[in-house]
Each structure stands twice: as C-alpha cells, then as structure tokens.
Coordinates of C-alpha atoms in Angstrom, one line a residue:
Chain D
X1 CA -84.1 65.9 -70.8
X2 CA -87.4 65.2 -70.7
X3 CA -89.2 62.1 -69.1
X4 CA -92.2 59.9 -71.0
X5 CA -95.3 60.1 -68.7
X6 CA -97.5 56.9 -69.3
X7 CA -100.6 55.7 -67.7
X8 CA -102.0 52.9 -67.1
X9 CA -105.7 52.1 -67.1
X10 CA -108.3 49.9 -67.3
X11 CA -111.7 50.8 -66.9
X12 CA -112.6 48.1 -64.9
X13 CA -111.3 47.5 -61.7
X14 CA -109.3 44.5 -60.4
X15 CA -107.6 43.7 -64.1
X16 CA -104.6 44.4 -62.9
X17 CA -104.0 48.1 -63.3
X18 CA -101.7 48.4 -59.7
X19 CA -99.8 45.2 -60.6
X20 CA -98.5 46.1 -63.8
X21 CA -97.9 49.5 -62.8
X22 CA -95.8 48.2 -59.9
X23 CA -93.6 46.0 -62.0
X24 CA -93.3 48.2 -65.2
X25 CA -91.0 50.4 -62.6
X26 CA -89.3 48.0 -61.2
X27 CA -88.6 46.2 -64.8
X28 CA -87.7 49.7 -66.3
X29 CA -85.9 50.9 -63.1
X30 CA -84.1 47.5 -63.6
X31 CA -82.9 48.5 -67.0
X32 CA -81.3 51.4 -65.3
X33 CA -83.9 53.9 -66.4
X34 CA -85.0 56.5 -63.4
X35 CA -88.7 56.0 -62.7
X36 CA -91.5 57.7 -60.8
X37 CA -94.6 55.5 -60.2
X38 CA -97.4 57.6 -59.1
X39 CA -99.8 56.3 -57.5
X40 CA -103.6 58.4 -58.6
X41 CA -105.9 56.3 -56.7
X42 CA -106.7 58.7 -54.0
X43 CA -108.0 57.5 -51.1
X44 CA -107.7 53.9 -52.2
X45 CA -103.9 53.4 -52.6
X46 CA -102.2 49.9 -52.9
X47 CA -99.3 51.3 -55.2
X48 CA -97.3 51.7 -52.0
X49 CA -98.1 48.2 -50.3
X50 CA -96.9 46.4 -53.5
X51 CA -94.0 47.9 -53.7
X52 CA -93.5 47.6 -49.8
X53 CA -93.0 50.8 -49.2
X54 CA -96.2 51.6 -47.3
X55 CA -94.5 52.4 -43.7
X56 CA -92.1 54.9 -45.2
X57 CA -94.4 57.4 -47.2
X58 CA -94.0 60.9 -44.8
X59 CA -96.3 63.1 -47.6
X60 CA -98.0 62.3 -50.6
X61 CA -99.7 63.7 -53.8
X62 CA -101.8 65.7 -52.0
X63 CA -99.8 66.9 -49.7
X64 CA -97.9 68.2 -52.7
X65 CA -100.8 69.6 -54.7
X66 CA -101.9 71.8 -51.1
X67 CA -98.5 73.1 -50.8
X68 CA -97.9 71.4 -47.4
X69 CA -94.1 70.2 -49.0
X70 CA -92.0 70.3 -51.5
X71 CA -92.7 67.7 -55.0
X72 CA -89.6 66.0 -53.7
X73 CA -90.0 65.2 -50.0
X74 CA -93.0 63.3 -51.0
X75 CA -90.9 61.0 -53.3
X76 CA -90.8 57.9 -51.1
X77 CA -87.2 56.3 -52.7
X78 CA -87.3 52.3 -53.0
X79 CA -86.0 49.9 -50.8
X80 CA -83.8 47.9 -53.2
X81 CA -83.4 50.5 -56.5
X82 CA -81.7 53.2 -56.5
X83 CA -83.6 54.9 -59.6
X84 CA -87.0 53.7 -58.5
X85 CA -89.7 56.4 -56.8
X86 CA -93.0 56.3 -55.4
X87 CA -95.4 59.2 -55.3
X88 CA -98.2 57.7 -53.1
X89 CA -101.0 59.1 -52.9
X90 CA -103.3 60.3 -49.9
X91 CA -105.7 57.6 -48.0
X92 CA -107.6 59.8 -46.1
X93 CA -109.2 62.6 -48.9
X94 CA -110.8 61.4 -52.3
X95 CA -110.4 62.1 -56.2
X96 CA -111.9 65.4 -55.7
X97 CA -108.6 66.7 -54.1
X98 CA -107.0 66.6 -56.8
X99 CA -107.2 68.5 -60.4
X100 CA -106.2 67.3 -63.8
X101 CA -104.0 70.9 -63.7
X102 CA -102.7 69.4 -60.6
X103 CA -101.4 66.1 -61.7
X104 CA -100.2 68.5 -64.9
X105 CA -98.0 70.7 -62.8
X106 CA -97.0 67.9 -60.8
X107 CA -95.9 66.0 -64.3
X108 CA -94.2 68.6 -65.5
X109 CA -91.7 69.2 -62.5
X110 CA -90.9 66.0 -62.6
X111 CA -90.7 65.2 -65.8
X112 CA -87.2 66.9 -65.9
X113 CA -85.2 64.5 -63.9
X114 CA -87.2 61.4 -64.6
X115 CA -87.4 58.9 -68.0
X116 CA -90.7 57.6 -66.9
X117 CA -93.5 58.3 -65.0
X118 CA -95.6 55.9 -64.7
X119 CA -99.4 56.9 -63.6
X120 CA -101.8 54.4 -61.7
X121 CA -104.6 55.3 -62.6
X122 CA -107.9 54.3 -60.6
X123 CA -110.8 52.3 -61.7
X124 CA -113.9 53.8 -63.5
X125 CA -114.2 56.7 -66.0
X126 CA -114.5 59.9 -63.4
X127 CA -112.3 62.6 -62.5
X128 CA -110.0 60.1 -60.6
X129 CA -109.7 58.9 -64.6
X130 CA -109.2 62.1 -66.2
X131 CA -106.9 63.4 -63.8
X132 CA -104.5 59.7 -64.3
X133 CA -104.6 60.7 -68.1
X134 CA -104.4 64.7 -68.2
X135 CA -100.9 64.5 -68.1
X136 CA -100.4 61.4 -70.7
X137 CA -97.9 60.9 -73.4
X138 CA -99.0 57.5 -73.9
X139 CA -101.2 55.3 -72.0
X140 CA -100.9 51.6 -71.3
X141 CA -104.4 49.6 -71.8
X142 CA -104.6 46.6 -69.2
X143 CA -107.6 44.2 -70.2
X144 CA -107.9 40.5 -68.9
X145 CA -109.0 38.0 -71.3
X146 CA -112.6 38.0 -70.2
X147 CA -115.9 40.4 -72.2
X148 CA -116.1 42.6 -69.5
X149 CA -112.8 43.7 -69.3
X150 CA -112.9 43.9 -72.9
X151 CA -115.8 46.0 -73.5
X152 CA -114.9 48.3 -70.4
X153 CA -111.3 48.9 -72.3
X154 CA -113.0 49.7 -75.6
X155 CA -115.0 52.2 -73.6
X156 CA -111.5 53.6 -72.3
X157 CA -109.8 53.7 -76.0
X158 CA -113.1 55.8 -77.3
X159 CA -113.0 58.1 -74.4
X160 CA -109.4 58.5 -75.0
X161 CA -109.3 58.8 -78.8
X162 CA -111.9 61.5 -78.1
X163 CA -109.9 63.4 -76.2
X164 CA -106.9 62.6 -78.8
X165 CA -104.7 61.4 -76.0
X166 CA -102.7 58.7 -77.0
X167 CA -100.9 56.4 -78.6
X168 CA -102.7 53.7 -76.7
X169 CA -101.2 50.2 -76.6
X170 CA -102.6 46.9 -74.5
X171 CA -101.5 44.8 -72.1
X172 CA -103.3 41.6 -71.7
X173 CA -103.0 40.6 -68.5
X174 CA -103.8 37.3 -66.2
X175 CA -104.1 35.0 -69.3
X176 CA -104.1 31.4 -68.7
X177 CA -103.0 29.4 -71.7
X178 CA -104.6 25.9 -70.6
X179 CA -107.9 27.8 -70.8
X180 CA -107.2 29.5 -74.3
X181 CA -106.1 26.1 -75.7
X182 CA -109.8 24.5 -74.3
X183 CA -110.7 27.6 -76.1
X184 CA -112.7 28.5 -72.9
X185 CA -110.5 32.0 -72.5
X186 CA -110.2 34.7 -75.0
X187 CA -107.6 34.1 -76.8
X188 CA -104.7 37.3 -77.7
X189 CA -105.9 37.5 -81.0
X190 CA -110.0 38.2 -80.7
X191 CA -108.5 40.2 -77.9
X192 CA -106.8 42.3 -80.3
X193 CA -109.1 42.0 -83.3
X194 CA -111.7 43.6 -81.0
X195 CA -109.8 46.8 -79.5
X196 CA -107.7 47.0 -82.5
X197 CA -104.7 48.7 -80.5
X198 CA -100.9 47.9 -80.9
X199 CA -100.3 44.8 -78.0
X200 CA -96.9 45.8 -76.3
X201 CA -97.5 42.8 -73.6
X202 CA -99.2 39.6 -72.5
X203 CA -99.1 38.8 -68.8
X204 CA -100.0 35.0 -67.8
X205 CA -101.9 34.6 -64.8
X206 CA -99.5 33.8 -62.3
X207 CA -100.5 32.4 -58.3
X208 CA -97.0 34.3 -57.1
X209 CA -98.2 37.2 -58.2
X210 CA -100.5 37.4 -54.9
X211 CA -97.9 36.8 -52.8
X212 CA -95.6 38.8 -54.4
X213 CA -98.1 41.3 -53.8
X214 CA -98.4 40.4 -50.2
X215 CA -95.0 40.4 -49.3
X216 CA -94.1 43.8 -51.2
X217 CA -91.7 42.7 -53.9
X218 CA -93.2 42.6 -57.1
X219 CA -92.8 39.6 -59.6
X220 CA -90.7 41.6 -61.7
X221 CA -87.6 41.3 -60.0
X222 CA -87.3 37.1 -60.0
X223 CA -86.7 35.5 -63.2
X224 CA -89.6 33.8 -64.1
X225 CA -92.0 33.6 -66.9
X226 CA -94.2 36.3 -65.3
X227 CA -91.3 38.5 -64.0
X228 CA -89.8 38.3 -67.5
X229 CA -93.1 39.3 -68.9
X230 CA -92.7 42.9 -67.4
X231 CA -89.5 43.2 -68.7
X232 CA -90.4 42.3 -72.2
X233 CA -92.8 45.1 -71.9
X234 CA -89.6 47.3 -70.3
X235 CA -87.8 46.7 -73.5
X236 CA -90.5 46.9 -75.9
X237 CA -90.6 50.6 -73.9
X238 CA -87.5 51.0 -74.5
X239 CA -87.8 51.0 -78.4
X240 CA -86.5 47.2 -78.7
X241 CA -88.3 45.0 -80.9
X242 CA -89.2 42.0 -78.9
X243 CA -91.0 39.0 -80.5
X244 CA -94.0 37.9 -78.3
X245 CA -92.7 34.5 -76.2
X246 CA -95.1 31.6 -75.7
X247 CA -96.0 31.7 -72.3
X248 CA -95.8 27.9 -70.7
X249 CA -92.9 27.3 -68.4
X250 CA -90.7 25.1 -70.3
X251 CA -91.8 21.4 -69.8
X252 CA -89.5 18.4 -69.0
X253 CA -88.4 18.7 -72.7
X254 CA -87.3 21.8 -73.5
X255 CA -85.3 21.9 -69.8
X256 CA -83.3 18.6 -71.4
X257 CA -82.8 20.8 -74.6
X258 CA -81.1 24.0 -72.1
X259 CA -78.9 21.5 -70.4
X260 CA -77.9 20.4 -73.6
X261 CA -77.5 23.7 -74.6
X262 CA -76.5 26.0 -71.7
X263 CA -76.3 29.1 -73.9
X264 CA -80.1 28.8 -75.0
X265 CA -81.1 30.3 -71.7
Chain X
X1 CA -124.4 63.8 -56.7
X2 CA -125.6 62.4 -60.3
X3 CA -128.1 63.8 -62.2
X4 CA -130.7 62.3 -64.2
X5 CA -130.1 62.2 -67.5
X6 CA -133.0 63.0 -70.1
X7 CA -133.8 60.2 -71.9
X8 CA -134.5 60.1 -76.1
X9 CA -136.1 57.4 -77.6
X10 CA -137.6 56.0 -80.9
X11 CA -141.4 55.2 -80.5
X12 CA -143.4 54.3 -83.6
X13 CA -144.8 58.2 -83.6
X14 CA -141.6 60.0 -83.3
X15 CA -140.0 60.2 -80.3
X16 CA -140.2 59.7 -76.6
X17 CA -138.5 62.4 -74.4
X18 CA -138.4 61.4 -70.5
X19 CA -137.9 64.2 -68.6
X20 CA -136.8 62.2 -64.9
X21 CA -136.5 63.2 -61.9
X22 CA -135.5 66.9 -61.2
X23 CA -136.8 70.2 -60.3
X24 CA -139.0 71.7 -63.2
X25 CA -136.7 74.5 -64.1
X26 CA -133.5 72.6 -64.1
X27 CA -135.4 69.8 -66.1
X28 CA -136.4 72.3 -68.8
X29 CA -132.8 74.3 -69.2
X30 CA -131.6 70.2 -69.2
X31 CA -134.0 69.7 -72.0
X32 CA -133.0 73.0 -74.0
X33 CA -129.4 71.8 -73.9
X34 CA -129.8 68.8 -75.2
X35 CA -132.0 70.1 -78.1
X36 CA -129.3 72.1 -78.9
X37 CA -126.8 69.6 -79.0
X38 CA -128.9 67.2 -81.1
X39 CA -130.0 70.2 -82.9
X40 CA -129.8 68.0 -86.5
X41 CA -131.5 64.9 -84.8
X42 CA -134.4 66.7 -83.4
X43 CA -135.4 69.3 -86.8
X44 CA -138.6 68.3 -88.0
X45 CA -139.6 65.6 -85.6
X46 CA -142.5 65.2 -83.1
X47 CA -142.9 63.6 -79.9
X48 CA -144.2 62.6 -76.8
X49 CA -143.0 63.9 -73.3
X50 CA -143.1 62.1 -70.3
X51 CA -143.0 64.6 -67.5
X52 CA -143.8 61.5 -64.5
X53 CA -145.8 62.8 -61.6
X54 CA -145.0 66.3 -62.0
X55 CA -148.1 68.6 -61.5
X56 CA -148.4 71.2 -64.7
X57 CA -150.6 73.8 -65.6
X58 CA -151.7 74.8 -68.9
X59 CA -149.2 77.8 -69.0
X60 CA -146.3 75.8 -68.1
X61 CA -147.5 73.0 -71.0
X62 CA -147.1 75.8 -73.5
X63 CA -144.1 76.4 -72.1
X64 CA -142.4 73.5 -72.9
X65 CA -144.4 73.2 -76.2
X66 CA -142.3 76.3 -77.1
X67 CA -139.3 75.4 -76.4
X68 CA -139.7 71.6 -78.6
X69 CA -141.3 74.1 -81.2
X70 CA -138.0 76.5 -81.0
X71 CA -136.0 73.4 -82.5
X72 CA -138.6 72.0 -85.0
X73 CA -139.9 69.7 -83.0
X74 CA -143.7 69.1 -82.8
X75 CA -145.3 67.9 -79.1
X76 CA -148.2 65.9 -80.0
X77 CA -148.4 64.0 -76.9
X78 CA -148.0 64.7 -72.8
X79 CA -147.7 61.6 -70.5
X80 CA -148.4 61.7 -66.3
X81 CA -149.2 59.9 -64.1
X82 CA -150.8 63.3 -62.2
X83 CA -154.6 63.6 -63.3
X84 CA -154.4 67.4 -63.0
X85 CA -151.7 67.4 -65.5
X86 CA -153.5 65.0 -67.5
X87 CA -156.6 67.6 -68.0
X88 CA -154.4 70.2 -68.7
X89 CA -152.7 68.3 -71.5
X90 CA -156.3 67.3 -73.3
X91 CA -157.0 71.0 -72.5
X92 CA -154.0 72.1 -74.5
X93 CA -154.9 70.0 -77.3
X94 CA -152.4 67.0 -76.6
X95 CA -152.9 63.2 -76.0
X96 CA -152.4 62.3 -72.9
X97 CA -152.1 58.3 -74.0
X98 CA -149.8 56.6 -76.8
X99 CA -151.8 54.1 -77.0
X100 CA -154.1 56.6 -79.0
X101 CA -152.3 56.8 -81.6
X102 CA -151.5 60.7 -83.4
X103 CA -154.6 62.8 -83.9
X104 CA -156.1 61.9 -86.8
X105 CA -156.0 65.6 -88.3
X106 CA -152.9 66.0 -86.8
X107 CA -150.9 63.3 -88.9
X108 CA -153.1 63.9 -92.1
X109 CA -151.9 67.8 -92.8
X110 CA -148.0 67.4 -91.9
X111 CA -146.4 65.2 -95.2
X112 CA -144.7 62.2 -95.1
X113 CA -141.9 61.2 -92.1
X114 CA -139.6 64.5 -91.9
X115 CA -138.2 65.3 -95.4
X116 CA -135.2 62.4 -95.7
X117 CA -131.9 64.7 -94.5
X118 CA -128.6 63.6 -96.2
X119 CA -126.8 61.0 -95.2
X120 CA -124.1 61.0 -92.6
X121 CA -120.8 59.8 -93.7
X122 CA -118.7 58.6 -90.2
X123 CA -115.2 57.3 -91.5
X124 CA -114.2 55.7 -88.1
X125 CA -114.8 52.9 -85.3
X126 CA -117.5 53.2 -82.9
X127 CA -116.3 51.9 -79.2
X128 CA -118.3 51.0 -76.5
X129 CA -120.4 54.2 -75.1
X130 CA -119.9 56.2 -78.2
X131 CA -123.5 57.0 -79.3
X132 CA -124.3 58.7 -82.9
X133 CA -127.8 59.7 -83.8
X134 CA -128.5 61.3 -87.3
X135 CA -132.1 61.9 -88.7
X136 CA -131.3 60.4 -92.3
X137 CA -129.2 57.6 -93.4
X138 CA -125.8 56.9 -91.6
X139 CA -122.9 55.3 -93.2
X140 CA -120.0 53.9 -91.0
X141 CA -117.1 53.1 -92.6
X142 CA -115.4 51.1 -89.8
X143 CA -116.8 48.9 -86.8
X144 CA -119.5 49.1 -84.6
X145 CA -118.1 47.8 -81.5
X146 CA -120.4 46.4 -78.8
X147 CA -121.9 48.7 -76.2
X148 CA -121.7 51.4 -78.9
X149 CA -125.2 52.9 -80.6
X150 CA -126.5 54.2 -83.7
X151 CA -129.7 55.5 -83.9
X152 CA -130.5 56.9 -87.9
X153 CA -133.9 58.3 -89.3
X154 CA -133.3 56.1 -92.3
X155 CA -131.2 53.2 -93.4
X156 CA -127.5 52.2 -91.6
X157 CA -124.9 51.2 -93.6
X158 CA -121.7 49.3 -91.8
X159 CA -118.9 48.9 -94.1
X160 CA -117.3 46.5 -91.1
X161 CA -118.1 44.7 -88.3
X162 CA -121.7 45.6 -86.4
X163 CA -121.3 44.1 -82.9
X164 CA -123.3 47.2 -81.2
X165 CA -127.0 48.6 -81.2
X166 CA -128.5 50.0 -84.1
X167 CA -131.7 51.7 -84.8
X168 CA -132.6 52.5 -88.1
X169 CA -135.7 53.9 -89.3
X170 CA -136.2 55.3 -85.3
X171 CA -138.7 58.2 -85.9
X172 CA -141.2 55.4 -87.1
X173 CA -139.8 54.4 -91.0
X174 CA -141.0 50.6 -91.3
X175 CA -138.7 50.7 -94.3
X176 CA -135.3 51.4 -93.1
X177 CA -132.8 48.6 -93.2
X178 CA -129.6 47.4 -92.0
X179 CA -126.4 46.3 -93.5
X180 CA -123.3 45.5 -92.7
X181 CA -120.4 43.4 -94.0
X182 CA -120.6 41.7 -90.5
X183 CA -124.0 41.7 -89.1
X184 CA -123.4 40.6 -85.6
X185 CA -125.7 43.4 -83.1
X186 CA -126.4 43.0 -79.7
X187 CA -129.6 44.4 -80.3
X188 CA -131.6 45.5 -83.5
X189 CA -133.8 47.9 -84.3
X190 CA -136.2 49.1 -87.2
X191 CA -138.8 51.5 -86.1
X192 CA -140.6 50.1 -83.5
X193 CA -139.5 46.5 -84.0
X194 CA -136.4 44.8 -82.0
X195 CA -134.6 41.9 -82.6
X196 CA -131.5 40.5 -80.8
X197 CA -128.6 38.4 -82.1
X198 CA -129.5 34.6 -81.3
X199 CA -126.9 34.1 -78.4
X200 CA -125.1 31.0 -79.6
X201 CA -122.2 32.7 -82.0
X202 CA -122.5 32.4 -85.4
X203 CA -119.8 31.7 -87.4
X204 CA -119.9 31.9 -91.3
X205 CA -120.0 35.8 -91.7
X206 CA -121.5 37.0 -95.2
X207 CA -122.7 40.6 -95.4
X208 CA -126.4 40.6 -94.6
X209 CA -128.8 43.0 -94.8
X210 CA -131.7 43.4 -92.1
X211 CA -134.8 44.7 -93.5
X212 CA -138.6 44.5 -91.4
X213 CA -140.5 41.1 -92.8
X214 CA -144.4 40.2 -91.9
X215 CA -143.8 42.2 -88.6
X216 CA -140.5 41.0 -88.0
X217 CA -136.8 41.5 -88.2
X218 CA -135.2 39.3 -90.9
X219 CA -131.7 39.2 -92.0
X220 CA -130.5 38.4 -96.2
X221 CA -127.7 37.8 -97.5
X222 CA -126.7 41.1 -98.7
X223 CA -125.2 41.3 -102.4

C-alpha cells in the first residue's frame, strides 16, 4: 500500500495553512484513514500546539533527518485517535536543516504504512517551500478571500506548474458570507475565476476556531458548520462527490423545518 | 544572504542594464549569465549600463563592452556616478548621459530597430511572477494574471484576460500595440510611455486594443 502525500500551502502566511492542515488529519483520521501530519515549518512550529500535542513530542523531523532516532520514535501518536500522527518539527534549527531529499526519504518510509501524509508547509516561496512540496502527490492551495492572498496563491500555482507538481486544488478559507453578500469580500467564484484551480473546499471564518486552536482540539472534531467543513473536504479526499453546502448556520427557519423533519439532519 | 539581482529594462534607446551592488567580477560572470539565458531577448539590441559608483578604467570598459558585444548587443552608453569612470567612458567613445540621446553617427549607420524576430506563440496562463520577454511580437493564448510580465520587442497579443504588466514595443518601437480580449493591466507600457488601469473597476469588457496616441496611451475597441 502506498499512502497519498499532500501539501498544503499558501504563499502567504497567516491564511490558514496550520489550521487546515490540523483538521484535514483529524477529519480524515476521523473517517478511519491512518494519517501523518508533518509539520515543515522548521523552527517555527504550531502544528504540534493545535493539535495539543506539544508537551509530548521527544524527537522531531530533524532529529530524524541527522540520524539521532529512528522515523518512528519521532511520530508523536494523538491524544484522542488512534490513526492520527504528528511529525513535529524542530524549534531550535531553521529550514536550512533540512533537504528536499530529506523530506523525500522521509516520505517515502512512511508512505508504506500511512494513507495520507499531510505536509505543512511554511510561509513564503524558499527552501522551507520546496522542501514541503518535493515530496508532493498533490498539493492543497489555501487562499483567503482577500487580493493578497490571492495573488500570492497564483504565484504558488505558477511555481508549482513549473515544476509540474501537482494536481493542485484550493481551499478558500476564513470566508465570511455577510461580507460576500455586501459584496465587500471576494466572493468563491472571482476566487476561482482568477486561480482557475479545481475548489475541493470553502472554509467560513469561524471565532471558535481560535480557541479551538488555543485549547489544542481542532474544530474538526465538533459538529459544526466549520468542523463539518473539513470533513467535506475529507470526503471529497476520499473520492466522494460532495456538492458545496451554503455556509450560514441554519436560521430560526430551517431549525423549525429539522424538528419537523428529524431525518433532514 | 541575497544577492542583487541585475536589473533589464526598456528605455526609449534600447535597454537599460543595472549592474547593483556586488563585487566587479561577480557582477560581470552575473551579467554573462543572464545574457545567456535571455540570449533571444538581448540579439541585436543596444544599451546603456549603469555600473553605480564603481570606479572603471578604460580596460575594464572594453571589457564589459565585449562581453554585451559577444551576445549582439551594442553598449552605446555608460552611467556613474564616479567622475573617473565618467572620463573613461567618453574616452572609450560612450555617453556617459541618456539624456544625450544616441550619437548621432551612431544611430544613423545601424538600420531600423533590430530586424523584427518572429513572433512567440505562448499557449498558456501567465501567474503572478512569471515573467516572459521576447524581442518580436508575443502572442498569449491564455491569461495574463496580475503580478505577471510581458515584455515584447513588438506588438502583444492576449487571446484572454490581461490583468498583468505588459510592455510592448520595449527596445523603443512607438508603434507597437496591445490587445487583448480583456484589457484590464495593472500597468501598461509602449516604448517609453506607461499608462495604468484607472483604479475604479471597469465593468463592460470588449476586446480593446492599446496603441500610443498624441504621446499617450489610448485604448479602442478592438474589432
């Protein structure tokens, strides 16, 4: 068997990149898949807090890559899933540690007993970049609404296509609805039109998902209209065809229409 | 640590090369390289180099000379802001000013801009970064995202959107024009005249055509 490695990147930095990452495991982990997230953000790793796992890590990716241990006594197993893994990375050395043959090699090994891997990758478009992508099957796109994110994920696509890594496909993440309808947000569509890449999710912007965050249990395991965003994207992973839900939680309305009709939920 | 890139531009005489900052020798192997590279986009051109405060003698002039010659490219003008290198220049038969203007017997002799080079047929999307630069006409079948650049000896043809930077016409060719199904740069230019998109959006989109007007950038419907 052998696992799917994806990454997910940006470009720019604070879209979201961590977040998604952190709940694509648990969603896909979830749907009884065994995952690896690894966290590539040397020296400035967060992967590990958001999943609350940050006082159990004992070695990490470099630590690996210097042959101080062995691939699996760095795998830091989660707290609450039993198919869910974390690969943190060091906080104390820099991008330069590490090689894309390295994250490669490292790929590889696991690859074997894995269905996903799912790569963090860190902001920018430096080695810290190349080596999140070296060992890609498919990378995961995460924009926000906004120009800037925008333009810095068309940069990411061109680099990419150059390099012919791929397929690429876009999350949209942090999208607040009330803004799109004042038409004072991008809405999904120019989104799309602009990057023209396949959309495989559309995040809302969500205030628990800072204190999910905080408290080191991502979104992704509550029910929710956020949480259940991350598993549409899980599912839409896992080959299903998943039509793209409206994003408002249901008003007073529709909540009289699910009591009226318990199944509906 | 980051090293500073050489930087090509469009002047109305050719082209400006900047050399930056740098040690001489690293600056000129940086310059070979990226002569070779562009080795199409340079043929036949001429230009100005900007070497900044450096201090040259006449031997290390014709040095560089050489090397611009090696890829078909004629210096006709040295730019410091060192007086010794200044004197050197004049000395070696270059202007040391733009504001000059090419030698009068020096732009008489050579024929018309470079001989027009075919055109360059690119049959996919331009993302932000993505730079092409072609010494004849460039025709993009695709979009021209923004943050991406074009820079063509002749005319630019975008069968799609044109939300990036084009410069047509860049080694001086009043001329050159600009169309595209959806004309809708970030910046514009036609030899040595710019012109920006008007920052409210517009949004009936015909195919225009942007052609150089009285001194100025003007778009047409294009048909």
């Amino acid at each position: 068997m052998a696992g799917k490695v994806l990454t997910i990147t940006s470009g720019k930095g604070g879209v979201g990149k961590t977040t998604v990452t952190a709940n694509l495991g648990v969603a896909l982990a979830l749907h009884s898949q065994r995952v690896t997230v690894i966290d590539a953000d040397i020296g400035l790793r967060n992967l590990d807090v958001m999943l609350g796992l940050e006082n159990r890590i004992v070695y990490d990716l470099v630590d690996v890559v210097e042959g101080r241990c062995r691939l699996r006594q760095a795998l830091v197993r989660d707290k609450r899933l039993q198919e869910l893994f974390l690969l943190p990375a060091a906080q104390t050395r820099d991008k330069t540690a590490v090689s894309p043959q390295d994250m490669v090699q490292v790929c590889d090994d696991l690859r074997q007993s894995f269905d996903f891997l799912l790569i963090d990758s860190p902001a920018g478009i430096e080695q810290g970049f190349q080596n999140a992508v070296a060992p890609a099957d498919g990378i995961l796109i995460v924009t926000n609404p906004e120009v800037a994110a925008v333009r810095d994920a068309d940069r990411i696509i061109g680099l990419l296509e150059a390099e012919e890594k791929g397929p690429a496909h876009l999350i949209i993440n942090r999208l607040k609805p009330k803004l799109v309808e004042r038409g004072d947000m991008l809405d999904t569509a120019t989104v799309v039109e602009l990057l023209a890449i396949q959309l495989i999710g559309i995040v809302p912007e969500d205030e628990s998902v800072i204190a999910a965050a905080n408290t080191g249990r991502p979104i992704a395991f509550d029910d929710g209209v956020t949480g259940r965003s991350f598993h549409d994207i899980a599912r839409r992973l896992l080959g299903e065809n998943i039509p793209f839900a409206p994003l408002k939680e249901p008003g007073f309305f529709d909540r009289l229409l699910r009591i009226v009709r318990p199944e509906g939920g | 640590m980051a090293e500073d890139p050489i930087t090509v531009k469009g002047i109305r005489d050719g082209l400006l090369i900047t050399l930056g900052e740098g040690p001489w020798e690293e600056r000129l192997l940086r310059l070979a390289g990226r002569l070779q590279a562009g080795a199409t986009f340079f043929q036949g051109g001429r230009a100005a180099l900007d070497v900044g405060a450096r201090e040259l003698d006449g031997e290390q002039i014709e040095r560089v000379r050489d090397l611009l010659a090696r890829s078909g490219v004629e210096l006709w003008a040295l730019l410091s802001s060192c007086d010794a290198t200044v004197i050197a220049a004049v000395r070696a038969g270059l202007v040391p000013d733009l504001e000059l203007g090419l030698p009068a017997q020096q732009s008489a002799p050579t024929q018309e801009p470079p001989a027009p080079t075919g055109a360059l047929v690119v049959e996919r999307t331009l993302r932000s970064g993505q730079r092409l630069e072609h010494p004849g006409d460039v025709v993009i079948i695709g979009d021209v995202h923004a943050g991406a650049e074009v820079v063509a000896g002749r005319h630019v043809v975008v069968w799609g959107w044109l939300r990036g930077m084009v410069h047509a016409g860049a080694m001086g060719d009043d001329s050159a024009i600009v169309c595209a199904l959806g004309l809708a740069p970030t910046q514009l230019r036609i030899a040595g005249h710019i012109s920006r998109s008007p920052d409210e959006k517009q949004r009936d989109v015909v195919p225009e055509m942007a052609r150089v007007r009285n001194g100025r950038i003007e778009a047409i419907p294009w048909q």
